[in-house]
Amino acid sequence: MSILDVKFVQGFIRMCNDGWEQGWHERNGGNLSYRMKPEEVEEVKSFFTQEGEWKEIDTSVPKLAGEYFMVTGSGKYFRNVILDPADSACIIELDEKGENYRIRWGLVNGGRPTSELPSHLMNHEVKKEITGGKHRVIYHAHPTNVIALTFVLPLKDEVFTRELWEMATECPVVFPDGIGVVGWMVPGGRDIAVATSELMKQYDVAIWAHHGMFCSGEDFDLTFGLMHTVEKSAEILVKVMSMRPTKLQTIEPQNFRDLAKDFHVTLPEKFLQEKEA
Ligand code: 13P
Ligand code: ZN
């Protein structure tokens, strides 16, 4: 038995590879983190080979004190995760204050967890609280069509949500709370982590202008599926906008209200208002 046979480790590796195959992870683009269950920590503890030194997270996440995460490494390529997970990813432990981490497994050839660790952990902290511990996956990718749209659509939650909802009938059912947008910011630090985690209080999806997207979900399937659904919708929108300056027909506000009723979702009215000319 190897740690690589454990179910959550397999799920983590598969998700990295699926993202690579979608073309969302050029070079070292993107990162993934998974908040492990207590029984999963027990399951893999015997494989821990390291008691690395404590390092600062660069932010504080007290509600995640003592938790363990599987995380991709900074500068590591998603395309390599499947070939050598122990080189590309790691398991980290947080201290009792939620201010420092140490590596317990992985990154065997050196390195550190993703530079977006502050964003991942602050998003995890918000989502753990709001979902009563259900959300465990935070995923950052660089999907082409979503990024392209951040150059031509106003950087407003209402605009991105409504435009992407309109592109596929499943969208309002898959992300009924909508999408948040962060204007361009320097990545990799606490400031962008604070801005993103603020949006995660309302949404499961946050777009970083001219950079990429963050998704939060309960498990690997749901979180990958969310990223996939939003990016597919963005691809349709890019095609529609490339074919015609305006849509000839679309899903109308009343259609969304009818859909919400039948599919038992609540769609905030702020996304269904008349669009400004
Ligand atoms: P890392 O290689 O540090 O994970 O950074 C990749 C990235 O996408 C930064 O936003
Ligand atoms: Zn990025």
PDB file of C-alpha atoms and ligand atoms in Angstrom, residues 24-32 71-78 112-117 120 140-142 187-188 192 208 211-212 214, ligand 1:
ATOM      1  CA  TRP A  24      -6.193  25.476 -18.148  1.00  0.00           C
ATOM      2  CA  HIS A  25      -2.666  24.969 -16.777  1.00  0.00           C
ATOM      3  CA  GLU A  26       0.052  26.294 -19.053  1.00  0.00           C
ATOM      4  CA  ARG A  27       3.493  25.937 -17.442  1.00  0.00           C
ATOM      5  CA  ASN A  28       2.950  26.198 -13.655  1.00  0.00           C
ATOM      6  CA  GLY A  29      -0.387  28.001 -14.007  1.00  0.00           C
ATOM      7  CA  GLY A  30      -3.071  27.188 -11.453  1.00  0.00           C
ATOM      8  CA  ASN A  31      -3.102  25.429  -8.095  1.00  0.00           C
ATOM      9  CA  LEU A  32      -5.286  23.047  -6.081  1.00  0.00           C
ATOM     10  CA  VAL A  71      -1.692  21.303  -1.986  1.00  0.00           C
ATOM     11  CA  THR A  72       0.176  21.685  -5.289  1.00  0.00           C
ATOM     12  CA  GLY A  73       3.700  23.102  -5.108  1.00  0.00           C
ATOM     13  CA  SER A  74       4.731  26.564  -6.262  1.00  0.00           C
ATOM     14  CA  GLY A  75       6.262  26.526  -9.722  1.00  0.00           C
ATOM     15  CA  LYS A  76       5.129  22.925 -10.274  1.00  0.00           C
ATOM     16  CA  TYR A  77       3.405  21.900 -13.507  1.00  0.00           C
ATOM     17  CA  PHE A  78      -0.059  20.296 -13.427  1.00  0.00           C
ATOM     18  CA  ARG A 112       7.104  25.194  -1.135  1.00  0.00           C
ATOM     19  CA  PRO A 113       3.324  25.118  -1.416  1.00  0.00           C
ATOM     20  CA  THR A 114       1.667  27.278  -4.078  1.00  0.00           C
ATOM     21  CA  SER A 115       2.283  31.028  -3.941  1.00  0.00           C
ATOM     22  CA  GLU A 116      -1.515  31.359  -3.755  1.00  0.00           C
ATOM     23  CA  LEU A 117      -1.612  29.576  -0.368  1.00  0.00           C
ATOM     24  CA  HIS A 120      -6.555  29.069  -0.815  1.00  0.00           C
ATOM     25  CA  HIS A 140      -7.467  27.966  -9.173  1.00  0.00           C
ATOM     26  CA  ALA A 141      -7.095  27.666 -12.959  1.00  0.00           C
ATOM     27  CA  HIS A 142      -6.329  29.841 -15.978  1.00  0.00           C
ATOM     28  CA  PRO A 187      -1.349  37.781  -7.342  1.00  0.00           C
ATOM     29  CA  GLY A 188       0.262  35.669  -4.657  1.00  0.00           C
ATOM     30  CA  ILE A 192      -5.789  39.455  -3.277  1.00  0.00           C
ATOM     31  CA  TRP A 208      -9.534  37.330 -11.264  1.00  0.00           C
ATOM     32  CA  HIS A 211      -5.613  36.111 -14.755  1.00  0.00           C
ATOM     33  CA  GLY A 212      -8.016  33.242 -14.012  1.00  0.00           C
ATOM     34  CA  PHE A 214     -11.162  30.322  -8.253  1.00  0.00           C
TER      35      PHE A 214
HETATM   36  P1  13P B   1       2.148  28.637  -8.278  1.00  0.00           P
HETATM   37  O1  13P B   1       3.037  27.902  -9.233  1.00  0.00           O
HETATM   38  O2  13P B   1       2.921  29.311  -7.161  1.00  0.00           O
HETATM   39  O3  13P B   1       1.051  27.748  -7.748  1.00  0.00           O
HETATM   40  O4  13P B   1       1.473  29.843  -9.054  1.00  0.00           O
HETATM   41  C1  13P B   1       0.724  29.615 -10.215  1.00  0.00           C
HETATM   42  C2  13P B   1      -0.362  30.609 -10.385  1.00  0.00           C
HETATM   43  O5  13P B   1      -1.302  30.357 -11.120  1.00  0.00           O
HETATM   44  C3  13P B   1      -0.313  31.897  -9.651  1.00  0.00           C
HETATM   45  O6  13P B   1      -1.518  32.581  -9.721  1.00  0.00           O
END
